Short mmCIF file of C-alpha atoms and ligand atoms in Angstrom, two decimals:
data_model
loop_
_atom_site.label_atom_id
_atom_site.label_comp_id
_atom_site.label_asym_id
_atom_site.label_seq_id
_atom_site.Cartn_x
_atom_site.Cartn_y
_atom_site.Cartn_z
CA MET A 236 60.62 32.96 -33.72
CA ARG A 237 58.55 34.73 -31.08
CA ARG A 238 56.94 32.60 -28.46
CA ALA A 239 53.31 32.91 -29.16
CA ALA A 240 50.13 30.83 -29.61
CA GLY A 241 49.50 26.82 -32.22
CA SER A 242 47.43 24.03 -32.62
CA CYS A 243 47.73 20.38 -32.25
CA ALA A 244 45.41 17.44 -32.54
CA ALA A 245 45.71 15.05 -35.29
CA LEU A 246 43.15 15.94 -37.91
CA CYS A 247 45.27 17.57 -40.51
CA ASP A 248 42.90 18.01 -43.41
CA SER A 249 41.60 21.34 -44.56
CA ARG A 250 37.94 22.16 -44.20
CA GLY A 251 35.94 25.09 -45.41
CA HIS A 252 33.25 26.65 -43.30
CA ALA A 253 30.08 26.84 -45.16
CA ALA A 254 27.33 27.39 -42.65
CA GLU A 255 23.95 28.28 -44.07
CA GLY A 256 23.93 32.03 -44.32
CA GLU A 257 21.41 33.27 -41.76
CA GLY A 258 20.84 36.66 -43.29
CA GLY A 259 22.23 35.58 -46.64
CA ARG A 260 19.28 33.51 -47.79
CA GLN A 261 16.69 35.17 -50.00
CA THR A 262 13.69 35.88 -47.80
CA GLY A 263 10.89 36.39 -50.35
CA THR A 264 8.18 39.04 -50.47
CA MET A 265 6.54 38.30 -47.11
CA THR A 266 9.56 39.31 -45.10
CA GLN A 267 9.74 42.32 -42.81
CA GLU A 268 13.55 42.14 -42.79
CA PRO A 269 15.42 45.37 -43.45
CA LYS A 270 16.17 45.91 -47.14
CA GLN A 271 19.88 46.21 -46.48
CA GLU A 272 21.71 43.06 -47.61
CA ALA A 273 23.55 41.20 -44.83
CA LYS A 274 27.31 41.27 -45.06
CA LYS A 275 28.84 37.89 -45.71
CA VAL A 276 31.92 36.22 -44.28
CA PHE A 277 33.74 33.26 -45.79
CA ILE A 278 35.95 31.42 -43.29
CA LYS A 279 38.29 28.71 -44.49
CA SER A 280 40.02 26.61 -41.86
CA TYR A 281 43.14 24.54 -42.26
CA GLY A 282 44.64 22.03 -39.83
CA CYS A 283 43.33 20.71 -36.56
CA GLN A 284 39.98 20.57 -34.75
CA MET A 285 40.91 23.58 -32.68
CA ASN A 286 40.90 25.67 -35.83
CA VAL A 287 37.40 24.36 -36.61
CA TYR A 288 36.31 25.48 -33.13
CA ASP A 289 38.08 28.83 -33.55
CA ALA A 290 36.34 29.38 -36.89
CA HIS A 291 32.98 28.93 -35.18
CA ARG A 292 33.93 31.39 -32.48
CA MET A 293 35.09 33.92 -35.09
CA ALA A 294 31.73 33.54 -36.85
CA ASP A 295 30.03 34.09 -33.47
CA VAL A 296 31.93 37.31 -32.82
CA LEU A 297 31.13 38.57 -36.32
CA ALA A 298 27.41 37.68 -36.26
CA PRO A 299 26.38 40.66 -34.06
CA GLU A 300 28.30 42.86 -36.55
CA GLY A 301 25.84 41.77 -39.25
CA PHE A 302 27.97 39.08 -40.88
CA ALA A 303 26.30 35.88 -42.09
CA GLU A 304 28.49 32.96 -43.13
CA THR A 305 28.78 31.96 -46.77
CA SER A 306 30.41 28.92 -48.32
CA ALA A 307 31.33 30.85 -51.49
CA MET A 308 34.36 33.07 -51.32
CA GLU A 309 33.09 34.99 -54.37
CA ASP A 310 30.04 36.20 -52.38
CA ALA A 311 31.98 37.37 -49.35
CA ASP A 312 32.61 40.86 -48.04
CA LEU A 313 35.09 39.40 -45.59
CA VAL A 314 37.43 36.47 -46.27
CA VAL A 315 39.16 34.82 -43.31
CA LEU A 316 41.86 32.21 -43.83
CA ASN A 317 42.26 30.35 -40.55
CA THR A 318 45.69 28.88 -41.04
CA CYS A 319 47.89 26.00 -39.85
CA HIS A 320 51.68 26.13 -39.45
CA ILE A 321 52.35 22.60 -38.25
CA ARG A 322 54.05 21.37 -41.43
CA GLU A 323 55.48 23.25 -44.40
CA LYS A 324 52.76 21.99 -46.76
CA ALA A 325 49.99 23.32 -44.51
CA ALA A 326 51.61 26.75 -44.37
CA GLU A 327 52.24 26.81 -48.15
CA LYS A 328 48.55 26.14 -48.87
CA VAL A 329 47.73 29.51 -47.38
CA TYR A 330 50.01 31.38 -49.72
CA SER A 331 48.53 29.71 -52.78
CA GLU A 332 44.99 30.39 -51.48
CA LEU A 333 45.93 34.04 -50.98
CA GLY A 334 46.57 34.26 -54.73
CA ARG A 335 42.94 33.20 -55.35
CA VAL A 336 41.67 35.61 -52.70
CA ARG A 337 43.60 38.48 -54.29
CA ALA A 338 41.97 37.77 -57.67
CA VAL A 339 38.48 37.78 -56.10
CA LYS A 340 39.26 41.01 -54.25
CA ARG A 341 40.37 42.62 -57.52
CA GLU A 342 37.22 41.49 -59.37
CA ARG A 343 34.97 42.84 -56.59
CA ALA A 344 36.90 46.13 -56.54
CA ALA A 345 36.20 46.48 -60.27
CA GLU A 346 32.48 46.20 -59.39
CA GLY A 347 32.91 48.87 -56.68
CA ARG A 348 32.71 46.39 -53.79
CA ASP A 349 35.26 46.19 -51.04
CA VAL A 350 36.45 42.82 -49.74
CA GLN A 351 38.46 42.66 -46.52
CA VAL A 352 41.01 39.85 -46.20
CA VAL A 353 42.11 38.42 -42.87
CA VAL A 354 44.86 35.89 -42.20
CA ALA A 355 44.19 34.26 -38.81
CA GLY A 356 45.52 31.18 -37.02
CA CYS A 357 48.99 29.82 -36.53
CA VAL A 358 50.65 31.12 -39.73
CA ALA A 359 49.44 34.58 -38.72
CA GLN A 360 50.96 34.12 -35.27
CA ALA A 361 54.27 32.76 -36.56
CA GLU A 362 54.79 35.07 -39.52
CA GLY A 363 52.98 38.25 -38.46
CA GLY A 364 53.84 41.31 -40.54
CA GLU A 365 55.85 39.20 -43.02
CA ILE A 366 52.48 38.08 -44.46
CA LEU A 367 51.64 41.71 -45.30
CA ARG A 368 55.01 42.23 -46.95
CA ARG A 369 54.58 39.11 -49.10
CA ASN A 370 50.89 39.64 -49.91
CA ALA A 371 49.43 42.89 -51.03
CA GLY A 372 45.71 42.78 -50.35
CA VAL A 373 45.80 41.32 -46.85
CA ASP A 374 44.04 43.79 -44.53
CA LEU A 375 44.54 42.13 -41.17
CA VAL A 376 46.82 39.52 -39.63
CA VAL A 377 45.41 38.22 -36.35
CA GLY A 378 46.79 35.58 -33.97
CA PRO A 379 44.63 32.94 -32.24
CA GLN A 380 44.50 34.80 -28.93
CA SER A 381 42.91 37.97 -30.34
CA TYR A 382 39.74 36.73 -32.05
CA HIS A 383 37.53 38.55 -29.54
CA ARG A 384 38.98 41.79 -30.91
CA LEU A 385 38.06 41.05 -34.52
CA PRO A 386 35.35 43.77 -34.86
CA THR A 387 37.71 46.48 -33.53
CA LEU A 388 40.62 45.24 -35.62
CA LEU A 389 38.48 45.12 -38.78
CA ALA A 390 37.33 48.70 -38.19
CA GLU A 391 40.95 49.74 -37.73
CA ALA A 392 41.94 47.89 -40.91
CA ARG A 393 39.14 49.62 -42.81
CA ARG A 394 40.71 52.97 -41.91
CA THR A 395 44.29 51.77 -42.48
CA PRO A 396 44.71 48.37 -44.13
CA GLY A 397 47.66 46.30 -42.90
CA VAL A 398 46.92 45.76 -39.20
CA VAL A 399 48.82 43.07 -37.27
CA ASP A 400 47.70 41.73 -33.88
CA THR A 401 49.70 38.75 -32.65
CA ASP A 402 49.78 39.77 -28.98
CA PHE A 403 49.03 37.56 -26.04
CA PRO A 404 46.56 39.84 -24.29
CA ALA A 405 46.23 39.68 -20.51
CA GLU A 406 42.49 39.09 -20.77
CA THR A 407 41.40 35.72 -22.12
CA LYS A 408 39.51 35.69 -25.39
CA PHE A 409 37.08 33.10 -24.01
CA ASP A 410 35.55 35.59 -21.56
CA ALA A 411 34.88 38.03 -24.38
CA LEU A 412 33.66 35.74 -27.16
CA PRO A 413 29.88 35.73 -27.57
CA ALA A 414 27.91 32.48 -27.78
CA ALA A 415 26.15 31.31 -30.94
CA SER A 416 22.35 31.18 -31.01
CA GLY A 417 20.81 27.77 -30.34
CA GLU A 418 19.75 27.50 -33.97
CA ARG A 419 23.24 28.24 -35.28
CA THR A 420 24.79 25.86 -32.77
CA LEU A 421 22.58 22.99 -33.87
CA ALA A 422 23.22 23.77 -37.54
CA ARG A 423 26.87 22.96 -36.78
CA GLY A 424 25.89 19.45 -35.70
CA VAL A 425 24.97 17.31 -32.72
CA SER A 426 28.64 16.62 -32.03
CA ALA A 427 30.55 19.74 -30.99
CA PHE A 428 34.12 20.72 -30.17
CA LEU A 429 34.81 22.63 -26.98
CA THR A 430 38.27 24.06 -26.30
CA VAL A 431 39.21 23.56 -22.64
CA GLN A 432 42.96 24.06 -22.80
CA GLU A 433 45.33 25.82 -25.13
CA GLY A 434 49.05 25.97 -25.66
CA CYS A 435 51.91 23.69 -24.82
CA ASP A 436 54.95 23.71 -22.54
CA LYS A 437 56.43 20.46 -23.80
CA PHE A 438 58.66 21.84 -26.57
CA CYS A 439 59.04 18.74 -28.70
CA THR A 440 61.98 19.66 -30.90
CA PHE A 441 60.03 19.31 -34.18
CA CYS A 442 56.96 21.30 -33.18
CA VAL A 443 55.87 24.91 -33.68
CA VAL A 444 52.90 24.75 -31.31
CA PRO A 445 54.61 26.16 -28.19
CA TYR A 446 55.54 29.17 -30.33
CA THR A 447 52.24 29.62 -32.12
CA ARG A 448 49.67 28.77 -29.41
CA GLY A 449 51.78 29.91 -26.47
CA ALA A 450 52.13 28.60 -22.95
CA GLU A 451 49.76 25.99 -21.60
CA ALA A 452 46.59 27.51 -20.14
CA SER A 453 43.33 25.92 -18.95
CA ARG A 454 39.85 27.43 -18.88
CA PRO A 455 37.97 27.38 -15.55
CA VAL A 456 35.51 24.50 -15.07
CA GLY A 457 32.60 26.94 -14.52
CA ALA A 458 33.09 28.58 -17.93
CA ILE A 459 33.36 25.21 -19.68
CA VAL A 460 30.25 23.89 -17.93
CA ALA A 461 28.30 27.02 -18.93
CA GLU A 462 29.36 26.57 -22.58
CA ALA A 463 28.54 22.85 -22.45
CA GLN A 464 25.10 23.58 -20.98
CA ARG A 465 24.40 26.05 -23.80
CA LEU A 466 25.48 23.47 -26.38
CA ALA A 467 23.33 20.77 -24.73
CA ALA A 468 20.31 23.09 -24.61
CA ALA A 469 20.72 23.65 -28.37
CA GLY A 470 20.62 19.89 -29.01
CA VAL A 471 24.30 18.90 -28.94
CA ARG A 472 24.72 15.35 -27.62
CA GLU A 473 28.46 14.76 -27.92
CA LEU A 474 31.31 16.98 -26.78
CA THR A 475 34.93 16.59 -27.82
CA LEU A 476 37.11 18.53 -25.41
CA LEU A 477 40.03 20.10 -27.20
CA GLY A 478 43.49 21.12 -26.12
CA GLN A 479 47.01 20.81 -27.50
CA ASN A 480 47.79 19.00 -24.24
CA VAL A 481 44.28 18.31 -23.10
CA ASN A 482 45.23 15.77 -20.44
CA ALA A 483 47.45 18.39 -18.77
CA TYR A 484 44.19 20.29 -18.08
CA HIS A 485 44.27 21.96 -14.66
CA GLY A 486 41.54 24.62 -14.76
CA GLU A 487 40.04 26.28 -11.70
CA ALA A 488 37.46 23.97 -10.13
CA GLU A 489 33.97 25.25 -9.25
CA GLU A 490 34.71 24.63 -5.57
CA GLY A 491 38.16 26.27 -5.83
CA GLY A 492 41.55 24.65 -6.38
CA ALA A 493 42.51 22.96 -9.64
CA ALA A 494 40.45 20.35 -11.46
CA SER A 495 41.94 17.53 -13.49
CA LEU A 496 40.66 16.46 -16.90
CA ALA A 497 39.05 13.44 -15.20
CA GLY A 498 37.27 15.77 -12.77
CA LEU A 499 36.11 17.96 -15.65
CA LEU A 500 34.80 14.91 -17.53
CA ARG A 501 32.92 13.72 -14.45
CA ARG A 502 31.29 17.17 -14.12
CA LEU A 503 30.34 17.39 -17.81
CA ALA A 504 28.88 13.88 -17.77
CA ARG A 505 26.24 15.17 -15.32
CA ILE A 506 24.85 17.73 -17.80
CA PRO A 507 21.44 16.56 -19.05
CA GLY A 508 21.52 15.95 -22.80
CA ILE A 509 25.28 15.30 -23.00
CA GLU A 510 25.43 11.61 -23.78
CA ARG A 511 28.97 11.30 -25.08
CA LEU A 512 32.35 12.77 -24.16
CA ARG A 513 35.66 12.61 -25.97
CA TYR A 514 38.95 14.50 -25.60
CA THR A 515 42.00 15.16 -27.75
CA THR A 516 45.06 15.51 -27.95
CA SER A 517 46.84 13.86 -25.05
CA HIS A 518 50.50 13.53 -24.15
CA PRO A 519 51.77 10.23 -22.69
CA ARG A 520 53.57 12.12 -19.89
CA ASP A 521 50.29 13.53 -18.59
CA MET A 522 48.33 10.27 -18.51
CA ALA A 523 49.24 9.56 -14.88
CA GLY A 524 48.08 13.00 -13.70
CA PRO A 525 50.02 15.39 -11.44
CA ASP A 526 49.55 13.12 -8.39
CA GLY A 527 50.36 9.93 -10.28
CA ALA A 528 46.89 8.53 -9.48
CA TRP A 529 45.94 7.56 -13.06
CA GLU A 530 42.58 9.26 -12.55
CA LEU A 531 42.03 9.68 -16.29
CA VAL A 532 42.59 5.98 -16.92
CA ALA A 533 40.06 5.20 -14.17
CA ALA A 534 37.66 7.64 -15.85
CA HIS A 535 37.66 5.39 -18.91
CA ARG A 536 36.47 2.57 -16.64
CA ASP A 537 34.02 4.58 -14.55
CA ILE A 538 32.34 7.24 -16.72
CA PRO A 539 29.84 5.63 -19.11
CA GLU A 540 29.59 8.85 -21.16
CA LEU A 541 33.35 8.81 -21.85
CA MET A 542 33.74 7.04 -25.17
CA PRO A 543 36.19 4.14 -25.46
CA TYR A 544 38.64 5.97 -27.68
CA LEU A 545 42.06 7.41 -26.87
CA HIS A 546 44.26 9.45 -29.18
CA LEU A 547 47.71 9.21 -27.62
CA PRO A 548 50.49 10.29 -29.98
CA VAL A 549 53.77 8.40 -29.64
CA GLN A 550 55.50 9.83 -32.76
CA SER A 551 58.23 7.14 -32.81
CA GLY A 552 59.00 3.70 -31.41
CA SER A 553 62.73 4.34 -31.03
CA ASP A 554 64.09 5.52 -27.67
CA ALA A 555 66.93 7.42 -29.37
CA ILE A 556 64.49 9.33 -31.59
CA LEU A 557 62.03 9.94 -28.73
CA GLU A 558 64.93 11.45 -26.79
CA ALA A 559 66.00 13.64 -29.74
CA MET A 560 62.36 14.71 -30.11
CA ASN A 561 62.32 15.71 -26.40
CA ARG A 562 59.19 13.65 -25.89
CA LYS A 563 60.12 13.03 -22.23
CA HIS A 564 59.20 9.33 -22.32
CA GLY A 565 60.53 6.12 -23.82
CA ARG A 566 58.84 3.34 -25.81
CA ASP A 567 58.42 1.07 -22.77
CA GLU A 568 56.75 3.82 -20.79
CA TYR A 569 54.27 4.28 -23.66
CA LEU A 570 53.59 0.55 -23.83
CA ARG A 571 53.02 0.39 -20.06
CA ILE A 572 50.48 3.24 -20.32
CA ILE A 573 48.65 1.36 -23.06
CA ASP A 574 48.56 -1.75 -20.84
CA ARG A 575 46.99 0.29 -18.01
CA VAL A 576 44.41 1.85 -20.31
CA ARG A 577 43.48 -1.52 -21.75
CA ALA A 578 43.22 -3.04 -18.28
CA ALA A 579 40.72 -0.30 -17.37
CA ARG A 580 38.79 -0.44 -20.64
CA PRO A 581 39.62 -3.56 -22.65
CA ASP A 582 37.65 -2.56 -25.76
CA ILE A 583 39.23 0.92 -26.09
CA ALA A 584 40.14 2.06 -29.61
CA LEU A 585 43.65 3.50 -29.71
CA SER A 586 44.95 6.08 -32.09
CA SER A 587 48.28 7.87 -32.47
CA ASP A 588 50.36 10.32 -34.48
CA PHE A 589 53.62 9.20 -36.09
CA ILE A 590 56.46 11.13 -37.67
CA VAL A 591 58.82 9.32 -40.04
CA GLY A 592 62.19 10.64 -41.14
CA PHE A 593 62.98 12.71 -38.05
CA PRO A 594 66.66 13.80 -38.27
CA GLY A 595 68.95 10.89 -37.46
CA GLU A 596 66.23 8.24 -37.86
CA SER A 597 68.01 5.06 -39.03
CA ASP A 598 66.48 1.91 -40.51
CA VAL A 599 66.80 0.37 -37.06
CA ASP A 600 64.92 3.28 -35.44
CA PHE A 601 62.19 3.03 -38.04
CA ALA A 602 61.94 -0.73 -37.50
CA GLY A 603 61.38 0.07 -33.81
CA THR A 604 58.39 2.22 -34.76
CA MET A 605 56.96 -0.56 -36.91
CA ARG A 606 57.42 -3.03 -34.03
CA LEU A 607 55.66 -0.69 -31.61
CA ILE A 608 52.72 -0.43 -33.99
CA GLU A 609 52.55 -4.21 -34.24
CA GLU A 610 52.67 -4.55 -30.47
CA VAL A 611 49.91 -2.01 -29.78
CA GLY A 612 47.46 -2.47 -32.65
CA PHE A 613 45.88 0.89 -33.48
CA ALA A 614 42.30 1.44 -34.57
CA SER A 615 43.27 4.55 -36.52
CA SER A 616 46.27 6.85 -36.82
CA PHE A 617 47.77 9.92 -38.41
CA SER A 618 51.25 9.78 -39.90
CA PHE A 619 53.49 12.39 -41.40
CA LYS A 620 56.88 12.87 -43.00
CA TYR A 621 59.05 15.04 -40.78
CA SER A 622 58.83 18.63 -41.96
CA PRO A 623 61.57 21.00 -40.76
CA ARG A 624 59.94 24.08 -39.23
CA PRO A 625 61.84 27.36 -39.01
CA GLY A 626 62.91 28.23 -35.48
CA THR A 627 62.49 24.71 -34.07
CA PRO A 628 65.59 22.90 -32.70
CA ALA A 629 65.14 19.80 -34.90
CA SER A 630 65.32 21.86 -38.09
CA GLU A 631 68.98 22.56 -37.25
CA LEU A 632 69.96 18.98 -36.44
CA ASP A 633 72.43 17.02 -38.56
CA GLY A 634 71.21 13.85 -40.21
CA GLN A 635 68.21 15.22 -42.10
CA VAL A 636 66.65 12.22 -43.85
CA PRO A 637 66.37 12.31 -47.66
CA GLU A 638 62.88 12.79 -49.07
CA ASP A 639 62.78 9.43 -50.89
CA VAL A 640 63.63 7.57 -47.68
CA LYS A 641 60.87 9.47 -45.83
CA SER A 642 58.40 8.55 -48.58
CA GLU A 643 59.35 4.87 -48.48
CA ARG A 644 59.04 4.70 -44.70
CA LEU A 645 55.73 6.55 -44.71
CA ALA A 646 54.28 4.16 -47.29
CA ALA A 647 55.35 1.10 -45.25
CA LEU A 648 54.05 2.60 -42.01
CA GLN A 649 50.73 3.60 -43.53
CA ALA A 650 50.25 0.16 -45.07
CA LEU A 651 50.67 -1.38 -41.63
CA LEU A 652 48.37 1.16 -39.96
CA ASP A 653 45.73 0.68 -42.67
CA SER A 654 45.78 -3.06 -42.17
CA GLN A 655 45.25 -2.51 -38.43
CA THR A 656 42.32 -0.16 -39.05
CA LYS A 657 40.76 -2.77 -41.34
CA ALA A 658 41.26 -5.47 -38.71
CA PHE A 659 39.73 -3.26 -36.02
CA ASN A 660 36.70 -2.53 -38.20
CA ALA A 661 36.35 -6.17 -39.20
CA ALA A 662 36.18 -7.07 -35.51
CA THR A 663 32.99 -4.99 -35.18
CA LEU A 664 31.23 -7.02 -37.88
CA GLY A 665 28.22 -8.73 -36.30
CA ARG A 666 28.54 -6.68 -33.10
CA THR A 667 25.86 -4.24 -31.93
CA VAL A 668 27.18 -0.75 -31.14
CA ASP A 669 25.45 2.51 -30.22
CA VAL A 670 25.60 5.00 -33.08
CA LEU A 671 25.06 8.73 -32.64
CA LEU A 672 23.33 9.80 -35.86
CA GLU A 673 24.96 13.01 -37.08
CA LYS A 674 23.70 13.72 -40.57
CA PRO A 675 21.46 12.50 -43.38
CA GLY A 676 23.12 10.05 -45.73
CA ARG A 677 23.29 10.18 -49.53
CA HIS A 678 19.81 8.73 -50.17
CA PRO A 679 16.45 9.24 -48.47
CA GLY A 680 16.09 7.27 -45.25
CA GLN A 681 19.85 6.89 -44.86
CA LEU A 682 21.65 8.42 -41.87
CA GLY A 683 25.33 8.60 -40.98
CA GLY A 684 26.87 8.70 -37.54
CA LYS A 685 29.66 7.47 -35.30
CA SER A 686 30.18 4.39 -33.22
CA PRO A 687 31.70 4.75 -29.72
CA TYR A 688 35.04 3.89 -31.38
CA LEU A 689 34.71 6.86 -33.79
CA GLN A 690 33.96 4.65 -36.79
CA ALA A 691 31.68 6.15 -39.43
CA VAL A 692 28.47 4.05 -39.61
CA HIS A 693 25.53 4.28 -42.03
CA ILE A 694 22.05 2.94 -41.46
CA GLU A 695 18.85 2.91 -43.48
CA ASP A 696 16.10 3.88 -41.06
CA PRO A 697 13.33 6.27 -42.06
CA ALA A 698 12.13 6.43 -38.41
CA ALA A 699 15.46 7.62 -37.01
CA ARG A 700 16.47 11.25 -36.66
CA VAL A 701 19.74 13.16 -36.47
CA GLY A 702 20.69 13.32 -32.78
CA ASP A 703 19.31 9.88 -31.93
CA ILE A 704 21.63 7.32 -30.43
CA VAL A 705 20.63 3.95 -31.86
CA PRO A 706 21.87 0.42 -31.30
CA VAL A 707 23.14 -0.81 -34.66
CA THR A 708 24.26 -4.29 -35.65
CA ILE A 709 27.17 -3.93 -38.08
CA THR A 710 26.44 -5.94 -41.21
CA SER A 711 29.07 -4.85 -43.74
CA LEU A 712 32.36 -3.03 -44.07
CA GLY A 713 32.97 -0.32 -46.67
CA SER A 714 36.31 1.32 -47.42
CA ASN A 715 35.65 4.36 -45.23
CA SER A 716 32.58 3.42 -43.25
CA LEU A 717 30.56 0.58 -41.81
CA ALA A 718 26.93 -0.23 -42.57
CA GLY A 719 24.42 -1.72 -40.22
CA VAL A 720 20.82 -2.23 -39.21
CA ARG A 721 19.03 -0.97 -36.14
CA ALA A 722 18.89 -3.55 -33.42
CA GLY A 723 15.72 -3.46 -31.33
CA THR A 724 14.16 -0.37 -29.87
CA GLY A 725 16.76 0.73 -27.35
CA TYR A 726 16.68 4.30 -28.57
CA LYS A 727 18.08 7.38 -26.89
CA ALA A 728 15.96 9.71 -28.95
CA SER A 729 17.06 13.28 -29.55
CA ALA A 730 15.21 15.90 -27.51
N1 5AD B 112 56.73 17.52 -39.08
C1 5AD B 112 55.86 16.49 -39.23
N2 5AD B 112 54.84 16.27 -38.41
C2 5AD B 112 54.69 17.11 -37.38
N3 5AD B 112 53.78 17.14 -36.38
C3 5AD B 112 54.04 18.20 -35.59
N4 5AD B 112 55.11 18.88 -36.06
C4 5AD B 112 55.54 18.21 -37.15
C5 5AD B 112 56.60 18.39 -38.05
N5 5AD B 112 57.47 19.40 -37.92
C6 5AD B 112 52.74 16.11 -36.22
C7 5AD B 112 52.89 15.36 -34.90
C8 5AD B 112 51.78 15.92 -34.08
C9 5AD B 112 50.73 16.20 -35.13
C10 5AD B 112 49.66 17.14 -34.76
O1 5AD B 112 51.47 16.73 -36.21
O2 5AD B 112 52.71 13.99 -35.16
O3 5AD B 112 51.33 15.04 -33.08
FE1 SF4 B 113 53.80 20.00 -30.20
FE2 SF4 B 113 54.93 18.25 -28.52
FE3 SF4 B 113 53.36 20.20 -27.57
FE4 SF4 B 113 52.23 18.18 -28.98
S1 SF4 B 113 53.33 18.01 -27.00
S2 SF4 B 113 51.83 20.39 -29.20
S3 SF4 B 113 53.87 17.75 -30.47
S4 SF4 B 113 55.31 20.48 -28.59
#
């Protein structure tokens, strides 16, 4: 496998991108708009939050080319599958979706309309030209570092379909990607992702990210601040800083030298309008910081805007497995970090990723993971069966664990994690927490948002608006969300 660009962070669901089409909506007879119909792009993202961010940036680079987003593949002139390679299942999904895309392309061709098909993201990076060989009808394969070149690559693919760009260009895509309009930014929500770091140098033996997202690189503080200021001016109130190893962040500081993630968070907290900051995904080895000063842990104590939530993947609770995974830390080291974090911010919600059935994992190793979970107590977590990935060292290890054993262990682990999530949520019952209202609920007057601990919360409050941060007393627990009532008038109203 070539060393190239990936994506980490724990949200491993697939999400379509269905922004309201700006030029796609019917404008009526009063309009002075040109008669020519806007071209439409359908972007479907798989995998982590960074792919969600990347999809937005792809839409931003295509907007000046006349492309409006559509949520219906059938309406699109351009279909982009923004793929994930982290586990076999994620990668397979793309190939089955390509079957559907091919059928749509054929139907449109019969009507005399051309549909261009792009495979982007980590499968594109890892598999490159192989995608073209396996899938007639794909016009362009583009890796995550080349999105700024999309217009040029699409023009090239129009002349000669079958273009592949999985290079790691010398220039960074971030300098060349245009910003979304304020209106489009706000349509994406009051909570926004912002990529500050990409790539990974850790080389965990199970993971494709160092090959698909490339070497670790951090964006300069100035560029991040400028993007954050634009987002804030559009009405964004919460930023989640993204990076495969976000706490290894070491971008150029505004005053020169390198900034740490804690320094970056302190700077972003000063931006008017930004009320909440989060970051993901962190590596235990980088929690202490390069100088061992535990600045990031102190940031959780000292920065009010930094939400009390930490996603810190541990993967396993067995030292032998952690060693075989090349995680570069043991279980005790992880537990000591958690103690430090809790000492700084006692109410912090902790979350982690777990892999069960890594090669060589015995019942005793697995029991060690269960014990670690019991010792820590997680508010939420993501857990996966080990999936052998081509080209990674672990895929060649002896002692691959049978599928039924993986399934059994995953079920036991998830039952324990679920019970901890329920206990964490139950502990908020009767408490008053600030909720950032993110979207209207199912019925009139209902709004949904997030607590500081990233719990979904619903309130009934006809006076409240999306973007408000409201104190809410939690009154009941649902299966996936909490419900509450507004407590007093301590509003941080949206601008
Ligand atoms: N198999 C299963 N899970 C994996 N992850 C990464 N690679 C694999 C793999 N080969 C999980 C890890 C990581 C999360 C993003 O995905 O838990 O933290
Ligand atoms: Fe993958 Fe490990 Fe890097 Fe996370 S730290 S992206 S699991 S190699």
